[in-house]
Coordinates of C-alpha atoms in Angstrom, one line a residue:
Chain W
X1 CA -54.4 -5.7 28.8
X2 CA -50.6 -6.3 28.3
X3 CA -48.4 -4.5 30.7
X4 CA -45.5 -2.5 29.3
X5 CA -42.2 -3.7 30.7
X6 CA -39.7 -1.0 31.9
X7 CA -36.8 -0.6 29.4
X8 CA -33.4 -1.7 30.7
X9 CA -30.6 -1.3 28.2
X10 CA -28.3 -4.3 27.7
X11 CA -24.6 -4.0 28.6
X12 CA -23.8 -3.7 24.9
X13 CA -26.1 -0.8 24.5
X14 CA -24.7 0.9 27.5
X15 CA -21.2 0.5 26.3
X16 CA -22.2 1.8 22.9
X17 CA -23.8 4.8 24.6
X18 CA -20.7 5.5 26.5
X19 CA -18.6 5.3 23.3
X20 CA -20.9 7.6 21.5
X21 CA -20.7 10.0 24.4
X22 CA -17.0 10.2 24.5
X23 CA -16.4 10.0 20.8
X24 CA -16.2 13.7 20.1
X25 CA -13.7 14.0 22.9
X26 CA -11.7 11.1 21.5
X27 CA -11.8 12.7 18.1
X28 CA -10.5 15.9 19.6
X29 CA -7.5 14.0 21.1
X30 CA -6.9 12.3 17.8
X31 CA -7.0 15.6 16.0
X32 CA -4.3 16.9 18.4
X33 CA -2.2 13.9 17.7
X34 CA -2.7 14.3 14.0
X35 CA -1.4 17.9 14.2
X36 CA 1.9 16.5 15.3
X37 CA 2.2 13.9 12.5
X38 CA 4.6 15.5 10.1
X39 CA 2.2 15.5 7.2
X40 CA 3.4 18.9 5.9
X41 CA 6.9 17.5 5.2
X42 CA 5.4 15.6 2.3
X43 CA 5.3 19.0 0.6
X44 CA 8.4 20.4 2.2
X45 CA 6.7 22.6 4.8
X46 CA 6.4 22.4 8.5
X47 CA 3.2 24.5 8.7
X48 CA 0.6 22.3 10.4
X49 CA -3.0 23.2 10.9
X50 CA -4.6 23.3 14.3
X51 CA -6.8 20.2 13.9
X52 CA -7.7 20.4 17.5
X53 CA -9.3 23.8 17.1
X54 CA -11.4 22.5 14.2
X55 CA -12.8 19.7 16.4
X56 CA -13.5 22.2 19.3
X57 CA -15.3 24.6 17.0
X58 CA -17.3 22.0 15.3
X59 CA -18.6 20.3 18.4
X60 CA -19.1 23.6 20.2
X61 CA -21.5 24.7 17.5
X62 CA -23.1 21.4 16.7
X63 CA -23.2 19.5 20.0
X64 CA -21.7 21.3 22.9
X65 CA -23.2 18.9 25.4
X66 CA -21.0 16.2 23.9
X67 CA -17.9 18.3 24.1
X68 CA -17.9 20.0 27.5
X69 CA -15.4 22.6 28.6
X70 CA -13.3 20.1 30.6
X71 CA -12.9 18.0 27.5
X72 CA -11.7 21.2 25.7
X73 CA -9.2 21.8 28.5
X74 CA -7.8 18.3 28.3
X75 CA -7.5 18.5 24.5
X76 CA -5.6 21.8 24.9
X77 CA -3.4 20.3 27.7
X78 CA -2.5 17.3 25.5
X79 CA -1.4 19.8 22.8
X80 CA 0.7 21.7 25.4
X81 CA 2.4 18.5 26.6
X82 CA 3.2 17.3 23.1
X83 CA 4.3 20.7 21.8
X84 CA 7.1 21.4 24.2
X85 CA 5.8 24.9 24.6
X86 CA 4.4 26.6 27.7
X87 CA 2.2 24.3 29.7
X88 CA -1.4 25.6 29.7
X89 CA -1.0 27.9 26.7
X90 CA -3.2 25.9 24.3
X91 CA -5.5 24.8 27.1
X92 CA -6.1 28.5 27.9
X93 CA -6.6 29.5 24.3
X94 CA -8.9 26.6 23.4
X95 CA -11.1 27.1 26.6
X96 CA -11.4 30.8 26.0
X97 CA -12.2 30.3 22.3
X98 CA -14.7 27.6 23.2
X99 CA -16.5 29.9 25.7
X100 CA -16.7 32.8 23.1
X101 CA -17.9 30.4 20.4
X102 CA -20.6 29.1 22.7
X103 CA -21.9 32.6 23.3
X104 CA -22.2 33.2 19.6
X105 CA -23.4 29.7 18.8
X106 CA -26.9 30.7 17.7
X107 CA -25.5 32.7 14.8
X108 CA -23.9 29.7 13.1
X109 CA -26.1 26.9 14.3
X110 CA -28.6 26.5 11.5
X111 CA -26.8 28.8 9.1
X112 CA -25.4 27.8 5.7
X113 CA -22.0 26.3 5.6
X114 CA -20.4 29.5 4.3
X115 CA -21.5 31.3 7.5
X116 CA -20.3 28.3 9.6
X117 CA -16.9 28.6 7.8
X118 CA -16.8 32.3 8.3
X119 CA -17.5 31.8 12.0
X120 CA -14.5 29.4 12.1
X121 CA -12.3 32.0 10.4
X122 CA -13.2 34.5 13.1
X123 CA -12.7 31.9 15.9
X124 CA -9.3 31.0 14.4
X125 CA -8.3 34.7 14.3
X126 CA -9.4 35.1 17.9
X127 CA -7.5 32.0 19.0
X128 CA -4.4 33.0 17.1
X129 CA -4.5 36.5 18.6
X130 CA -5.0 35.2 22.2
X131 CA -2.3 32.6 21.7
X132 CA 0.2 35.1 20.3
X133 CA -0.4 37.6 23.1
X134 CA -0.2 34.9 25.8
X135 CA 3.0 33.4 24.3
X136 CA 4.6 36.8 23.9
X137 CA 3.8 37.6 27.5
X138 CA 5.2 34.2 28.6
X139 CA 8.5 34.6 26.7
X140 CA 8.7 38.4 27.4
X141 CA 9.3 39.2 23.8
X142 CA 7.2 39.9 20.7
X143 CA 7.1 36.7 18.8
X144 CA 7.1 36.7 15.0
X145 CA 3.7 36.9 13.5
X146 CA 4.4 35.0 10.3
X147 CA 4.3 31.4 11.8
X148 CA 0.9 32.0 13.5
X149 CA -0.5 33.5 10.3
X150 CA 0.5 30.5 8.2
X151 CA -0.7 28.2 10.9
X152 CA -4.2 29.9 10.9
X153 CA -4.4 30.1 7.1
X154 CA -3.7 26.3 6.8
X155 CA -6.3 25.7 9.6
X156 CA -9.0 27.7 8.0
X157 CA -8.3 26.4 4.5
X158 CA -8.6 22.7 5.6
X159 CA -11.6 23.2 7.8
X160 CA -14.3 22.3 5.2
X161 CA -12.7 18.9 4.7
X162 CA -12.7 18.2 8.4
X163 CA -16.2 19.6 8.9
X164 CA -17.3 17.1 6.2
X165 CA -15.7 14.2 8.0
X166 CA -17.1 15.3 11.4
X167 CA -20.5 15.7 9.9
X168 CA -20.5 12.2 8.4
X169 CA -19.4 10.7 11.7
X170 CA -22.0 12.7 13.5
X171 CA -24.8 11.5 11.2
X172 CA -23.5 7.9 11.3
X173 CA -23.4 7.6 15.1
X174 CA -26.0 10.1 16.1
X175 CA -28.9 9.7 13.7
X176 CA -31.4 11.1 16.1
X177 CA -29.5 14.4 16.1
Chain E
X1 CA -11.3 25.8 33.6
X2 CA -10.1 29.1 32.2
X3 CA -8.7 29.9 35.6
X4 CA -7.0 26.5 35.9
X5 CA -5.5 26.9 32.4
X6 CA -4.2 30.4 33.3
X7 CA -2.8 29.0 36.6
X8 CA -1.0 26.2 34.7
X9 CA 0.5 28.8 32.4
X10 CA 1.8 30.8 35.3
X11 CA 3.1 27.7 37.2
X12 CA 4.6 26.4 34.0
X13 CA 6.8 29.5 33.9
X14 CA 8.6 28.0 36.8
X15 CA 9.3 24.8 34.8
X16 CA 8.6 22.5 37.7
X17 CA 9.8 19.0 37.8
X18 CA 6.2 17.7 37.7
X19 CA 5.4 19.3 34.4
X20 CA 8.6 18.1 32.8
X21 CA 7.9 14.6 34.0
X22 CA 4.3 14.8 32.7
X23 CA 5.5 16.0 29.4
X24 CA 8.0 13.1 29.1
X25 CA 5.4 10.5 30.0
X26 CA 3.0 11.8 27.4
X27 CA 5.8 12.1 24.9
X28 CA 6.8 8.5 25.6
X29 CA 3.3 7.3 25.3
X30 CA 2.5 9.0 22.1
X31 CA 5.9 8.5 20.3
X32 CA 5.0 5.0 19.1
X33 CA 1.7 6.3 17.7
X34 CA 3.4 9.2 16.0
X35 CA 6.1 6.8 14.6
X36 CA 3.4 4.6 13.1
X37 CA 1.6 7.6 11.7
X38 CA 4.8 9.1 10.3
X39 CA 5.8 6.0 8.3
X40 CA 3.2 6.5 5.5
X41 CA 4.1 10.2 5.6
X42 CA 7.7 9.3 5.0
X43 CA 6.8 7.0 2.2
X44 CA 4.6 9.6 0.6
X45 CA 7.4 12.2 0.9
X46 CA 9.8 9.8 -0.8
X47 CA 7.3 9.4 -3.7
X48 CA 7.0 13.2 -4.1
X49 CA 10.8 13.6 -3.9
X50 CA 11.3 10.8 -6.4
X51 CA 8.8 12.5 -8.8
X52 CA 10.7 15.8 -8.4
X53 CA 14.0 14.0 -9.1
X54 CA 12.6 12.4 -12.3
X55 CA 11.5 15.8 -13.5
X56 CA 14.9 17.4 -13.1
X57 CA 17.1 14.3 -13.6
X58 CA 19.1 15.8 -16.5
X59 CA 19.7 19.2 -14.8
X60 CA 20.6 17.3 -11.6
X61 CA 23.0 15.1 -13.6
X62 CA 24.8 18.1 -15.0
X63 CA 25.0 19.7 -11.6
X64 CA 26.4 16.6 -10.1
X65 CA 29.1 16.2 -12.8
X66 CA 30.2 19.8 -12.2
X67 CA 30.2 19.3 -8.5
X68 CA 32.1 16.0 -8.8
X69 CA 34.8 17.7 -10.7
X70 CA 35.1 20.4 -8.1
X71 CA 35.1 17.9 -5.3
X72 CA 37.8 15.9 -6.8
X73 CA 40.1 18.9 -6.7
X74 CA 39.0 19.5 -3.1
X75 CA 39.7 15.8 -2.3
X76 CA 43.3 16.2 -3.5
X77 CA 43.7 19.3 -1.4
X78 CA 42.1 17.6 1.6
X79 CA 44.4 14.6 1.4
X80 CA 47.4 16.8 1.3
X81 CA 46.2 18.8 4.3
X82 CA 45.2 15.7 6.2
X83 CA 48.7 14.3 5.7
X84 CA 50.3 17.6 6.8
X85 CA 48.0 18.0 9.7
X86 CA 48.7 14.5 11.0
X87 CA 52.4 15.1 10.9
X88 CA 52.1 18.4 12.8
X89 CA 49.8 16.8 15.3
X90 CA 52.3 14.1 15.9
X91 CA 55.2 16.5 16.2
X92 CA 53.3 18.7 18.7
X93 CA 51.8 15.8 20.6
X94 CA 48.3 17.3 20.1
X95 CA 45.6 15.7 22.2
X96 CA 43.4 14.6 19.4
X97 CA 39.7 14.5 20.1
X98 CA 38.4 10.9 20.3
X99 CA 35.9 9.7 17.7
X100 CA 32.4 10.8 18.6
X101 CA 29.9 8.0 19.1
X102 CA 26.4 8.6 17.9
X103 CA 23.0 6.9 17.8
X104 CA 20.7 7.3 14.8
X105 CA 17.0 7.9 15.0
X106 CA 14.0 9.2 13.1
X107 CA 12.1 12.4 13.6
X108 CA 8.5 11.3 14.3
X109 CA 6.7 14.5 15.0
X110 CA 6.2 17.9 13.5
X111 CA 7.4 21.0 15.2
X112 CA 5.2 21.9 18.1
X113 CA 3.0 24.6 16.7
X114 CA 3.6 28.2 15.8
X115 CA 5.4 29.3 19.0
X116 CA 8.0 26.6 19.4
X117 CA 10.4 24.7 17.2
X118 CA 10.8 21.3 18.7
X119 CA 10.5 17.8 17.3
X120 CA 10.4 14.4 18.8
X121 CA 12.9 11.7 17.8
X122 CA 12.4 8.0 18.5
X123 CA 15.6 7.6 20.5
X124 CA 15.5 7.8 24.3
X125 CA 17.5 7.1 27.4
X126 CA 17.5 3.4 26.6
X127 CA 19.5 4.0 23.4
X128 CA 21.9 6.4 25.2
X129 CA 20.5 9.8 24.4
X130 CA 20.8 12.4 27.1
X131 CA 19.8 16.0 27.6
X132 CA 22.2 18.4 26.0
X133 CA 23.4 16.1 23.2
X134 CA 23.9 17.7 19.9
X135 CA 21.8 16.4 16.9
X136 CA 23.0 16.5 13.3
X137 CA 21.6 15.3 10.0
X138 CA 23.4 14.9 6.7
X139 CA 23.5 18.7 6.2
X140 CA 24.7 19.9 9.6
X141 CA 23.7 20.7 13.1
X142 CA 19.9 20.4 13.7
X143 CA 19.7 21.3 17.4
X144 CA 20.2 19.7 20.7
X145 CA 18.2 17.4 23.0
X146 CA 16.4 19.1 25.8
X147 CA 14.4 16.3 27.3
X148 CA 14.7 12.5 27.2
X149 CA 12.2 9.8 28.0
X150 CA 12.8 6.1 27.9
X151 CA 12.1 5.7 24.2
X152 CA 11.8 9.2 22.8
X153 CA 13.5 12.5 23.1
X154 CA 12.7 16.1 22.3
X155 CA 15.0 18.1 20.1
X156 CA 15.2 21.9 20.4
X157 CA 15.8 23.1 16.9
X158 CA 18.3 25.9 16.1
X159 CA 15.4 28.2 15.1
X160 CA 13.5 28.0 18.4
X161 CA 13.3 31.0 20.6
X162 CA 15.1 29.2 23.4
X163 CA 18.0 27.8 21.3
X164 CA 21.5 29.2 22.0
X165 CA 24.5 27.5 20.4
X166 CA 28.1 28.8 20.7
X167 CA 29.5 29.1 17.2
X168 CA 32.5 30.3 15.4
X169 CA 32.4 32.3 12.1
X170 CA 35.0 31.3 9.7
X171 CA 37.5 32.0 8.3
X172 CA 38.4 34.7 10.8
X173 CA 37.3 32.6 13.8
X174 CA 35.0 35.2 15.3
X175 CA 33.1 33.7 18.2
X176 CA 29.4 34.3 18.7
X177 CA 26.2 32.7 20.0
X178 CA 23.6 31.5 17.5
X179 CA 20.2 32.5 19.0
X180 CA 16.9 31.4 17.5
X181 CA 13.9 33.6 17.6
X182 CA 11.2 31.4 15.9
X183 CA 12.1 32.8 12.5
X184 CA 13.6 30.9 9.7
X185 CA 17.0 32.5 10.3
X186 CA 18.7 32.5 13.7
X187 CA 20.6 35.6 14.6
X188 CA 24.2 36.0 15.9
X189 CA 24.5 37.4 19.4
X190 CA 27.6 38.5 21.4
X191 CA 29.6 39.1 18.3
X192 CA 32.5 41.4 19.0
X193 CA 32.0 44.9 17.6
X194 CA 35.4 44.8 15.9
X195 CA 34.6 41.6 14.0
X196 CA 34.0 42.0 10.3
X197 CA 31.5 39.3 9.4
X198 CA 30.2 39.3 5.9
X199 CA 27.5 37.4 4.1
X200 CA 28.7 34.0 2.9
X201 CA 30.9 33.3 5.8
X202 CA 30.6 29.8 7.2
X203 CA 29.4 29.2 10.7
X204 CA 30.4 26.1 12.6
X205 CA 30.1 25.1 16.2
X206 CA 32.8 26.3 18.6
X207 CA 32.6 23.6 21.2
X208 CA 32.5 26.1 24.0
X209 CA 30.6 24.7 26.9
X210 CA 31.6 21.2 26.1
X211 CA 28.1 20.0 25.0
X212 CA 28.4 20.0 21.3
X213 CA 31.7 19.0 19.6
X214 CA 33.5 21.8 17.7
X215 CA 33.6 22.1 14.0
X216 CA 30.2 20.9 13.1
X217 CA 28.8 22.9 10.2
X218 CA 25.8 25.1 11.1
X219 CA 25.1 27.4 8.3
X220 CA 26.2 30.5 6.3
X221 CA 25.9 34.1 7.2
X222 CA 23.2 35.9 5.2
X223 CA 22.1 39.5 5.1
X224 CA 18.3 40.0 5.5
X225 CA 16.4 42.7 3.7
X226 CA 16.4 44.8 6.8
X227 CA 20.2 44.8 6.8
X228 CA 20.8 42.5 9.7
X229 CA 23.2 39.6 9.6
X230 CA 21.5 36.2 10.3
X231 CA 22.4 32.6 9.6
X232 CA 20.8 30.3 7.0
X233 CA 21.2 26.9 8.6
X234 CA 22.4 24.0 6.4
X235 CA 19.8 21.7 7.9
X236 CA 16.3 22.2 6.7
X237 CA 13.8 22.0 9.5
X238 CA 11.0 21.3 7.0
X239 CA 12.7 18.1 5.7
X240 CA 14.0 16.5 8.9
X241 CA 14.0 12.7 8.8
X242 CA 16.9 10.6 10.0
X243 CA 19.2 12.3 12.5
X244 CA 22.2 11.4 14.5
X245 CA 22.5 12.1 18.2
X246 CA 26.1 12.8 19.1
X247 CA 27.2 11.2 22.4
X248 CA 29.9 13.6 22.9
X249 CA 32.2 13.5 25.9
X250 CA 34.1 16.6 26.9
X251 CA 37.7 16.0 26.1
X252 CA 38.9 16.7 29.6
X253 CA 37.6 13.3 30.6
X254 CA 39.8 11.5 28.0
X255 CA 42.9 9.8 29.2
X256 CA 46.1 11.7 28.4
X257 CA 47.9 10.5 25.3
X258 CA 51.7 10.2 25.9
X259 CA 54.0 11.5 23.3
X260 CA 55.4 8.9 21.0
X261 CA 58.7 7.5 22.2
X262 CA 60.2 7.8 18.7
X263 CA 58.9 9.6 15.7
X264 CA 58.8 7.2 12.8
X265 CA 57.7 7.6 9.3
X266 CA 56.9 5.1 6.6
X267 CA 59.9 3.3 5.0
X268 CA 61.9 5.5 2.7
X269 CA 63.0 3.8 -0.4
X270 CA 65.7 6.2 -1.5
X271 CA 68.4 7.7 0.7
X272 CA 67.6 11.3 1.2
X273 CA 71.0 12.1 2.8
X274 CA 72.8 11.0 -0.3
X275 CA 70.5 13.0 -2.5
X276 CA 71.4 16.2 -0.8
X277 CA 74.9 16.3 -2.2
X278 CA 75.2 14.3 -5.4
X279 CA 76.1 17.0 -7.8
X280 CA 78.7 18.7 -5.6
X281 CA 80.8 15.6 -5.5
X282 CA 81.1 15.3 -9.3
X283 CA 84.4 16.7 -10.3
X284 CA 84.1 19.3 -13.0
X285 CA 80.4 19.7 -12.8
X286 CA 79.0 23.2 -12.6
X287 CA 78.1 24.2 -9.1
X288 CA 74.4 24.8 -8.6
X289 CA 73.3 28.2 -7.3
X290 CA 71.2 26.6 -4.6
X291 CA 71.7 23.4 -2.8
X292 CA 70.1 20.5 -4.6
X293 CA 66.9 19.3 -3.0
X294 CA 64.8 16.2 -3.2
X295 CA 62.6 15.9 -6.2
X296 CA 59.8 18.3 -6.4
X297 CA 60.4 19.9 -3.0
X298 CA 60.5 23.7 -2.7
X299 CA 63.4 25.6 -1.2
X300 CA 63.2 26.1 2.5
X301 CA 63.8 29.4 4.1
X302 CA 67.3 28.4 5.1
X303 CA 69.6 26.1 3.3
X304 CA 68.9 22.5 4.3
X305 CA 71.2 21.0 6.8
X306 CA 72.7 17.8 5.6
X307 CA 71.1 15.6 8.2
X308 CA 67.3 15.7 7.9
X309 CA 66.3 14.1 11.2
X310 CA 63.6 14.7 13.7
X311 CA 64.3 14.4 17.4
X312 CA 62.0 13.7 20.2
X313 CA 60.6 16.8 22.1
X314 CA 62.3 15.8 25.3
X315 CA 66.0 16.7 25.6
X316 CA 67.4 13.3 26.2
X317 CA 70.5 11.7 24.8
X318 CA 70.1 11.8 21.1
X319 CA 68.1 8.8 19.9
X320 CA 68.9 7.1 16.7
X321 CA 68.0 9.6 14.0
X322 CA 64.7 8.7 12.4
X323 CA 64.1 9.8 8.9
X324 CA 60.9 11.6 8.3
X325 CA 58.8 10.9 5.2
X326 CA 60.1 12.2 2.0
X327 CA 57.8 15.3 2.0
X328 CA 59.3 16.3 5.4
X329 CA 62.9 16.3 4.2
X330 CA 63.2 20.0 3.4
X331 CA 61.6 20.9 6.7
X332 CA 63.7 18.7 8.8
X333 CA 65.9 21.5 10.2
X334 CA 62.9 23.2 11.7
X335 CA 61.5 20.0 13.0
X336 CA 64.6 19.2 14.8
X337 CA 64.4 22.4 16.8
X338 CA 60.7 21.9 17.5
X339 CA 59.4 24.6 15.3
X340 CA 57.4 22.3 13.1
X341 CA 55.7 25.0 11.0
X342 CA 58.3 25.8 8.4
X343 CA 57.4 28.9 6.4
X344 CA 58.6 27.6 3.1
X345 CA 56.5 24.5 3.3
X346 CA 53.5 26.5 4.3
X347 CA 53.8 28.7 1.3
X348 CA 54.3 26.1 -1.3
X349 CA 52.3 22.9 -1.1
X350 CA 54.2 19.7 -1.3
X351 CA 54.5 18.0 -4.6
X352 CA 51.8 15.7 -5.8
X353 CA 53.7 12.5 -5.4
X354 CA 54.0 13.2 -1.7
X355 CA 50.3 12.4 -1.3
X356 CA 50.1 8.7 -1.2
X357 CA 47.4 6.8 0.5
X358 CA 49.9 5.1 2.8
X359 CA 51.1 8.4 4.2
X360 CA 47.7 9.4 5.6
X361 CA 47.9 7.2 8.6
X362 CA 49.7 9.7 10.9
X363 CA 53.2 9.6 9.6
X364 CA 55.8 9.6 12.3
X365 CA 53.7 8.0 15.0
X366 CA 54.3 4.3 14.4

């Protein structure tokens, strides 16, 4: 009777595994960088969506184990460092939104895409509200609402496109999921 | 993590050195990536703009023709004023501001989200940018640099909540501070209650504080629907691309310019002294009611003295009299007594033939 040998992954397989593990986090960082590329100026607007929030919401619902809370914190911190605004603002907003989304995850997990999208709309409104209150407290003044509303509208409107991209990547690299 | 983020937010309020350095390091690291990513964006924007231009090419052509005709008239007026101003500056020994050096760069990032209005430009300390430098584009003032890394800097736009720029509202020269509040139109603060500013007035930098040179166009005063006066900036923050960073030095650090030893003008072909009294010497000729003047010049407030000379400001033994350029001839009596703003010449512009290209180079300071 043949003995089964214990499975030891090759170095290549290990490296691949590590890459797959950190890929959602890297995608979150890329999304933050993308939100600072002046794409909106093609159309003469400076309104930019919060691509980082899209990545956080998607992975919080679909695979939260691959996008832990400290990854969310780092994504938010990168956004703070690049934005020139208060340090910790987006880290705070993203972490709080992530925690709230995790508690409601079961509602959108296996639901149709429209519910998934609606959940993102609510998450974006929550994030925008928290961000506006925190920033207003930080600056000691009521900040204008209009920029954050446009920011959120652009974010929610573009979410399906990015959810599609994230979904494709997820199916390509994580077929077992 | 939530507590850590909240703690960072509170600590960041103190704006510690560590946070600023971290911010600069991250900005320096990401600026090349953003620059690469922004190139196709710029190309796409040019395509879109080109398409727009083709769609409105005839309208644009008409508009440019009309504007060209208007600007030609302005050019004529500007040349005259430049000539006049150069002469006055020479007479008064004005300490003229030196030419401002600048370094050009490209905006490589978008504004930093809904709560701040800052952009990153690919010019850093290595290229000579420093914190506080003013930034302009082809339309006017864009903002100022608030942080510099080795290869990239952050520009605080005029509309940002933290932006404060000392400005002057023309034409009455009211001073104010242009304060951003994250809206599209910054507001005017510290405007004197007696000032009468109205929509359409032009706003330029005042130069107070010595960071930004005076006279840079900023925008025009507008009245918003709620009745408040705000400023529509000339530069469009949604279309920022190439910008200039002004390496401005406060004028106090400039060496003093000594007054010219002798005021000289360009060579005068005719003899102005002889032209003052030709008709009076002709026997039998009717005596004119007013003293004859040089061609095209208007009458000064007082009858012209026969010797149109300009002396040095210092009371030294009279130097050889130097003849001013032809356009200064009627004003020479005033100039000789160091009152170089003659009323008559202010009221009536000099004749057209006075404006020659050769006279633009600071007449009287050779």
